Tab-separated table of C-alpha atoms in Angstrom:
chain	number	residue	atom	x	y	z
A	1	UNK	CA	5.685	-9.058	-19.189
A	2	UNK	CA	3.755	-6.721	-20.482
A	3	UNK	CA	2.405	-3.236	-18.818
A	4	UNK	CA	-0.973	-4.333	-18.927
A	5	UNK	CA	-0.664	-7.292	-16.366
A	6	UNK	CA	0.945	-5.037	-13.920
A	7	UNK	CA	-1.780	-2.556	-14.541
A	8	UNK	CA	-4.569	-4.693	-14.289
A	9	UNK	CA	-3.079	-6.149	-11.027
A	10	UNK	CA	-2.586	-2.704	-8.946
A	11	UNK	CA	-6.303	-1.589	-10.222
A	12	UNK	CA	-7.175	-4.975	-8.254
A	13	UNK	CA	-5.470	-4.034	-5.324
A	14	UNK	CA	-6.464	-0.365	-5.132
A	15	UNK	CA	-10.210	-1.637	-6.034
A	16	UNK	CA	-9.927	-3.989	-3.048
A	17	UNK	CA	-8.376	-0.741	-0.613
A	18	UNK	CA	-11.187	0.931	-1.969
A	19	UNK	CA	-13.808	-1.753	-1.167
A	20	UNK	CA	-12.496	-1.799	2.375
A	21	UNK	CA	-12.794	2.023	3.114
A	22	UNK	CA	-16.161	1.924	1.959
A	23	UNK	CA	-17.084	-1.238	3.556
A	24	UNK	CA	-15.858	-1.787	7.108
A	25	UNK	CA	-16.269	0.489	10.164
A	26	UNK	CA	-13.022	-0.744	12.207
A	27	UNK	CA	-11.284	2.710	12.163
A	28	UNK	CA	-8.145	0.406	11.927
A	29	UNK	CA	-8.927	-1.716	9.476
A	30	UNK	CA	-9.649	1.040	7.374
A	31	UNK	CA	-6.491	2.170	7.753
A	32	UNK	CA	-4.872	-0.885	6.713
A	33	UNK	CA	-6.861	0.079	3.486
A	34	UNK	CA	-5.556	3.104	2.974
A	35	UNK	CA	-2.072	1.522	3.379
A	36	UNK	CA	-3.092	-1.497	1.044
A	37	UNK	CA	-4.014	1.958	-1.365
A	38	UNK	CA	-0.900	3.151	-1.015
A	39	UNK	CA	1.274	0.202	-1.776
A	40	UNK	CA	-0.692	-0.959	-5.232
A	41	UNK	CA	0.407	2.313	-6.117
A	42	UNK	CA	3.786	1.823	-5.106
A	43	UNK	CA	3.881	-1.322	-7.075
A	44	UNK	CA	2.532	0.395	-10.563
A	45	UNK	CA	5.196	3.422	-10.044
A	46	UNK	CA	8.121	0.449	-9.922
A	47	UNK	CA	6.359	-1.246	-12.775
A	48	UNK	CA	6.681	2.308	-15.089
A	49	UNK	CA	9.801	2.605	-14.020
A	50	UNK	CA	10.841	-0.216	-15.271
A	51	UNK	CA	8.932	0.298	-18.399
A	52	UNK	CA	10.342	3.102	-18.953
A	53	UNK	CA	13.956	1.529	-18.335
A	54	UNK	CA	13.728	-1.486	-20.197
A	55	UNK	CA	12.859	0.530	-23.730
A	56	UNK	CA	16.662	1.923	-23.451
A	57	UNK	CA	18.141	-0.583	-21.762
A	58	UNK	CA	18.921	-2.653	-25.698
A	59	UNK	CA	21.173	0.853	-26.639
A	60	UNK	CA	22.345	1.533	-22.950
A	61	UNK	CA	22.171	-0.731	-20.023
A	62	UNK	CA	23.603	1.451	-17.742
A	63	UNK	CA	21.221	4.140	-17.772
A	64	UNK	CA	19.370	5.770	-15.213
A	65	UNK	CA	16.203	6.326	-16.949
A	66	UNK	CA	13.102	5.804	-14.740
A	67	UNK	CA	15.059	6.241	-11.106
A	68	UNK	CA	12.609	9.099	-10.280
A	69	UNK	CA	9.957	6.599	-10.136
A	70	UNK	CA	11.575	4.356	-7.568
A	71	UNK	CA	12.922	7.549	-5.414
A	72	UNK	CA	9.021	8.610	-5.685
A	73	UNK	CA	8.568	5.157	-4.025
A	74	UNK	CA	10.998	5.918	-1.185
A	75	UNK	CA	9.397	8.636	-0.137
A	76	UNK	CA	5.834	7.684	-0.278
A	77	UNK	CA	6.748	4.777	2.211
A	78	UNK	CA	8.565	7.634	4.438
A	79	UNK	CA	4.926	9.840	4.449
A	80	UNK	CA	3.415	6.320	4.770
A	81	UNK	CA	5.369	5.812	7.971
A	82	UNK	CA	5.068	9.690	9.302
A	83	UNK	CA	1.503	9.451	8.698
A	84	UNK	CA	0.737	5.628	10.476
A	85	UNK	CA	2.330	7.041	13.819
A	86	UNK	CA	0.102	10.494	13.603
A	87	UNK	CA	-2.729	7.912	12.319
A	88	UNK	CA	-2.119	5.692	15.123
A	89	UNK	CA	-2.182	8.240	18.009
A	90	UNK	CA	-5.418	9.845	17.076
A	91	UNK	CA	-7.223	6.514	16.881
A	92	UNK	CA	-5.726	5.806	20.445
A	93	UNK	CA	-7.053	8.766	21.790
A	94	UNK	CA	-10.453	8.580	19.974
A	95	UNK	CA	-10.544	5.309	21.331
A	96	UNK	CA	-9.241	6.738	24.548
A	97	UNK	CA	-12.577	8.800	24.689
A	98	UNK	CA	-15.258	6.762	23.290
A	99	UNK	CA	-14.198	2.968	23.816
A	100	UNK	CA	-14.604	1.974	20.664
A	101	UNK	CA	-13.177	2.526	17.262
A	102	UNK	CA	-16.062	2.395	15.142
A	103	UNK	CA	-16.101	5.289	12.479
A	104	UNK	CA	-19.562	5.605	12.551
A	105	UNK	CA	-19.757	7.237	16.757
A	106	UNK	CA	-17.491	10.177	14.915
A	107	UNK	CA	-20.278	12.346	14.260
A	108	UNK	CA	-19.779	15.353	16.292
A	109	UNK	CA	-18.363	17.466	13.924
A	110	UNK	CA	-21.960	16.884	12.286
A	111	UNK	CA	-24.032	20.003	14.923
B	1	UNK	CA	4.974	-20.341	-20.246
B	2	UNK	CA	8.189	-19.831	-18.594
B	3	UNK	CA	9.332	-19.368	-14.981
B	4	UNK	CA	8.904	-15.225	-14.838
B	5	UNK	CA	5.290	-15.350	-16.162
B	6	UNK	CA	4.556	-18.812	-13.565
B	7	UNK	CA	5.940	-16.511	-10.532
B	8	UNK	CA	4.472	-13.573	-11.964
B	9	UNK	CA	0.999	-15.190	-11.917
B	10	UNK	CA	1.466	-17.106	-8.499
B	11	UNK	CA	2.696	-13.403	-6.853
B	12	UNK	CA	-0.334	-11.901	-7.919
B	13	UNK	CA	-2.982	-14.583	-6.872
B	14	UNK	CA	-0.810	-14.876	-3.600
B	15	UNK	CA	-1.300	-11.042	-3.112
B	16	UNK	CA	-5.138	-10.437	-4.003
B	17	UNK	CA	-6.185	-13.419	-2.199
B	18	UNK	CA	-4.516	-12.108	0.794
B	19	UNK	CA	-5.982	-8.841	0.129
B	20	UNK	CA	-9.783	-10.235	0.255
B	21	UNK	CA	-9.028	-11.497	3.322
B	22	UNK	CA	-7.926	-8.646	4.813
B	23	UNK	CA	-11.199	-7.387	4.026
B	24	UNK	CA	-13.472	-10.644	5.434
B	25	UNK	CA	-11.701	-11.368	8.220
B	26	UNK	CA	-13.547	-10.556	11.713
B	27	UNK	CA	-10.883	-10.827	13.921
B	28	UNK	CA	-8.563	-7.387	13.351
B	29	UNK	CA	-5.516	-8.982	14.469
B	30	UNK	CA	-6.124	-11.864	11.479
B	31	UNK	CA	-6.877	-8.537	9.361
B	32	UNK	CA	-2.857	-7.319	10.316
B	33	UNK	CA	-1.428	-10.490	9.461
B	34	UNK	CA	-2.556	-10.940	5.956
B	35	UNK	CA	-1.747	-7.503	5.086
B	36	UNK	CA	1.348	-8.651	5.928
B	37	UNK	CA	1.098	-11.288	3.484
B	38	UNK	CA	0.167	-9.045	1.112
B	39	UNK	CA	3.273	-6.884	1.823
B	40	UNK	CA	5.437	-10.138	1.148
B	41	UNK	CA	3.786	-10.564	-1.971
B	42	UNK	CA	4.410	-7.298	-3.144
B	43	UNK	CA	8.155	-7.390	-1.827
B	44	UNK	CA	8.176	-10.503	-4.123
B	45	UNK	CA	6.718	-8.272	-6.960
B	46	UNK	CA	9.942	-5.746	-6.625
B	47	UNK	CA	12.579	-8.703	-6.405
B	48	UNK	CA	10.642	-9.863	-10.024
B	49	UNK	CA	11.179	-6.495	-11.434
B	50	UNK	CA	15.127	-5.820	-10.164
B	51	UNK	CA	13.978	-3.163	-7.710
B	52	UNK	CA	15.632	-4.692	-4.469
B	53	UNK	CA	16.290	-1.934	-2.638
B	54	UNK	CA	12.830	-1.543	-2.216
B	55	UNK	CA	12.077	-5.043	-1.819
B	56	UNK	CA	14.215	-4.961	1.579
B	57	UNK	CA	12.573	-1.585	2.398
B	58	UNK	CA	9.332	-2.576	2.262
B	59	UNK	CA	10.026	-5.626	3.948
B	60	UNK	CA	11.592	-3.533	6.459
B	61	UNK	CA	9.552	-0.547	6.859
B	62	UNK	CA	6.140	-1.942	6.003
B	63	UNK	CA	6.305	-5.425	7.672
B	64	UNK	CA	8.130	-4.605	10.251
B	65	UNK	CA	7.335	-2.011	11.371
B	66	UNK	CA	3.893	-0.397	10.299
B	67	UNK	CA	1.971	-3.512	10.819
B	68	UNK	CA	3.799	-3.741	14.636
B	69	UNK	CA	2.669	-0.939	15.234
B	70	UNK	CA	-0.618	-1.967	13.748
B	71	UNK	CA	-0.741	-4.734	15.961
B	72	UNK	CA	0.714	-3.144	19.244
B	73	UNK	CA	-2.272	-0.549	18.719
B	74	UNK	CA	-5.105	-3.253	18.467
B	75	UNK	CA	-3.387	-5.131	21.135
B	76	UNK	CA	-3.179	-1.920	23.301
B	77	UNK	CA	-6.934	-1.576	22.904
B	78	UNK	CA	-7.925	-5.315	23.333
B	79	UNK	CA	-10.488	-5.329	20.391
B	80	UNK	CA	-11.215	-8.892	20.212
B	81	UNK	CA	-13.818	-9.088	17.599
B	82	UNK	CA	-15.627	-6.810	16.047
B	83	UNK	CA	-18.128	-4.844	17.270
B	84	UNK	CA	-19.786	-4.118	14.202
B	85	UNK	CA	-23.557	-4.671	14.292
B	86	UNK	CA	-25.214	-7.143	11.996
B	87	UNK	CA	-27.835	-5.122	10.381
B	88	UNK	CA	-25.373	-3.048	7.349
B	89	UNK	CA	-25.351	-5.809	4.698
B	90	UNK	CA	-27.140	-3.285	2.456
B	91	UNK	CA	-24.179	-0.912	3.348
B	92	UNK	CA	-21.912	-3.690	2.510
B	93	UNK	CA	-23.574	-4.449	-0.947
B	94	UNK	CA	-23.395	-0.515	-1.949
B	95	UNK	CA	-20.041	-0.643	-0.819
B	96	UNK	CA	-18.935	-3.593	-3.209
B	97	UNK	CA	-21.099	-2.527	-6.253
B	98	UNK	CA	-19.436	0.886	-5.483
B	99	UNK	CA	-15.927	-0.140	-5.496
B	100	UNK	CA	-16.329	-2.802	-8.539
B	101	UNK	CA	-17.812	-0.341	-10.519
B	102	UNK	CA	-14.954	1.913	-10.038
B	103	UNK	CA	-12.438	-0.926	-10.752
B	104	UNK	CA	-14.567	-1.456	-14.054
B	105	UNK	CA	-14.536	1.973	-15.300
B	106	UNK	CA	-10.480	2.098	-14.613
B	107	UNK	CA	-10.154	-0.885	-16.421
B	108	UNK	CA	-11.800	0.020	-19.199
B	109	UNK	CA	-10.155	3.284	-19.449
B	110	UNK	CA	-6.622	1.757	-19.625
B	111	UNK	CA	-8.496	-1.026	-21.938
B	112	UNK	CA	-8.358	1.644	-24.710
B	113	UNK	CA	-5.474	3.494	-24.323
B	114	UNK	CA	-3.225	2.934	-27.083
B	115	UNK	CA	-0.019	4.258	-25.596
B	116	UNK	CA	0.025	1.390	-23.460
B	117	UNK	CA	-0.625	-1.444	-25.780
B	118	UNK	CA	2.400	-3.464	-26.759
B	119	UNK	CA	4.698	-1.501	-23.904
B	120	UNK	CA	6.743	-3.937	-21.731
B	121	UNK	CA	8.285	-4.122	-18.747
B	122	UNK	CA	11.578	-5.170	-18.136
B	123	UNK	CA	12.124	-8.101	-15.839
B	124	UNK	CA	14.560	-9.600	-13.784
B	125	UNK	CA	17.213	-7.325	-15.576
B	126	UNK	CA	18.664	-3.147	-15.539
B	127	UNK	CA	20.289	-1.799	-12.893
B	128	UNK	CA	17.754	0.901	-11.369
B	129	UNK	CA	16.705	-0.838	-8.837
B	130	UNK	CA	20.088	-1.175	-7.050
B	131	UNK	CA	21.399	0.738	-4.286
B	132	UNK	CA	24.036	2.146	-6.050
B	133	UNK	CA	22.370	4.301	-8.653
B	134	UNK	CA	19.658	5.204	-6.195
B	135	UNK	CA	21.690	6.384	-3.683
B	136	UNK	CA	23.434	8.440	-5.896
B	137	UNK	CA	20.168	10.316	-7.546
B	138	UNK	CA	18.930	10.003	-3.941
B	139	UNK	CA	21.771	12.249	-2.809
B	140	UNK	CA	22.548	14.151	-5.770
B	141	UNK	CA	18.859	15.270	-7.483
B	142	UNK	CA	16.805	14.313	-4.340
B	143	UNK	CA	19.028	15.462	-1.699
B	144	UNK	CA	16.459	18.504	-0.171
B	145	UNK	CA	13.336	16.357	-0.733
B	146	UNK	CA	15.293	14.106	1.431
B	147	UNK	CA	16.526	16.552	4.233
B	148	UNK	CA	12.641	18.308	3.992
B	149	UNK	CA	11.211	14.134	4.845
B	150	UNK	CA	13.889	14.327	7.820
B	151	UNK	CA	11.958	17.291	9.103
B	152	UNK	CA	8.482	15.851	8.263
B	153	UNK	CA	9.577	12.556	10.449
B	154	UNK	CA	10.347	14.843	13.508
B	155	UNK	CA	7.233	17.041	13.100
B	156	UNK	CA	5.436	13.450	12.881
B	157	UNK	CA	7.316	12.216	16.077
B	158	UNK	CA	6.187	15.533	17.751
B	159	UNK	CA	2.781	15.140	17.141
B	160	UNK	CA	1.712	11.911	17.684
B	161	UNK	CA	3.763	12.409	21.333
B	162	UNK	CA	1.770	15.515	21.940
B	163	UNK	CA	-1.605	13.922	20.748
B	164	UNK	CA	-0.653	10.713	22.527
B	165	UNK	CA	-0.278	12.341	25.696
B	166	UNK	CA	-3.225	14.409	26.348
């Protein structure tokens, strides 16, 4: 398959997190964009991995080439989780003061 | 064709149509689910490549337990439908344009980049993806990165209890 495809498929995704940040006003559903962002990137940094795997793995199948990718992975989806629960808790309490969770009543910073 | 490129194609339709909807769907909880669906699809994307480790992590993590907590917040708050007034289709249309012309320009920057044309990537086979050599780099090369996310989950924990209970 080549790297294009995959390419071409997480620029979709990431396009389609973007769209959703800019487009809807549910403070949770723009979120779920941001976590939409995260995982088409998650998907492309497997993909190069296993690009970069598969162009040694005719001379040496065993090798390790390309793990950093997949470790990078791991740990995006652990400050994925760590930041969902901080996420989470300040959209509770925003909600908590306001009754709503529209992004647009979060103007007081503004004077 | 064979059966790689068929599943290939099917994952990918599977996961951007879910993805739209996300997007066009009113009701949030509707919104949770097919990100969900979109999370399956992507699991199905590692399982393709030989990554299933993180196939059953993302199931795990992701699925089950982001998007519960996703829904046990929008539950919590009983947000039936939206609330968003009608009058921001012009908002909506900048928003598209915006985001399309963004996905244009990165498309036609990888378009002409030649060290990617002809590259492949390795399916179904190679052992990376395993939990054997990843848990060895994972605790060999990557063993304070790991301990330092240990400490960034409790400082996490902390926080959201101290900003969920004022």
């Amino acid at each position: 398959m080549p790297i294009l495809n995959y390419i071409y498929l997480c620029l979709t995704l990431f396009s389609i997190g973007v769209i959703g940040v800019l487009v809807r006003r549910n403070a949770i559903i723009v979120f779920m964009c941001i976590e939409l962002m995260l995982n088409a990137v998650n998907l492309l940094l497997v993909a190069f991995s296993k690009m970069y795997n598969g162009a040694t793995f005719a001379n040496a199948p065993t090798s390790t080439i390309g793990i950093d990718a997949q470790i990078f992975v791991f740990f995006i989806m652990v400050v994925a989780a760590a930041e969902v629960s901080v996420g989470l808790a300040i959209i509770v309490m925003m909600y908590r003061n306001t009754h709503s969770v529209d992004i647009n009543f979060l103007n007081r910073l503004k004077n | 064709m064979n059966t790689l490129e068929i599943l290939f194609y099917a994952l990918s339709a599977f996961a951007i149509v879910s993805a739209v909807m996300v997007l066009i769907s009113k009701n949030p909880i509707h919104s949770v689910l097919w990100l969900i669906l979109v999370f399956f699809a992507i699991s199905g994307h590692y399982i393709l490549l030989n990554a299933q480790f993180l196939a059953i992590v993302n199931i795990i993590v992701y699925a089950g337990a982001i998007m519960v907590l996703f829904l046990f917040v929008i539950m919590l708050m009983n947000v039936k439908k939206d609330q968003e007034p009608k009058k921001q289709h012009l908002v909506k249309f900048i928003g598209v344009i915006a985001g399309g012309s963004f996905l244009t320009l990165l498309i036609a920057l990888v378009k002409q980049t030649s060290q990617l044309q002809g590259k492949t990537v390795l399916l179904k086979e190679g052992t990376i993806g395993l939990i054997h050599p990843l848990g060895k780099a994972l605790f060999s090369d990557y063993v304070v990165p790991f301990e330092i996310s240990s400490v960034l989950f409790l400082s996490a924990m902390v926080g959201a209890v101290i900003i969920g209970k004022k």
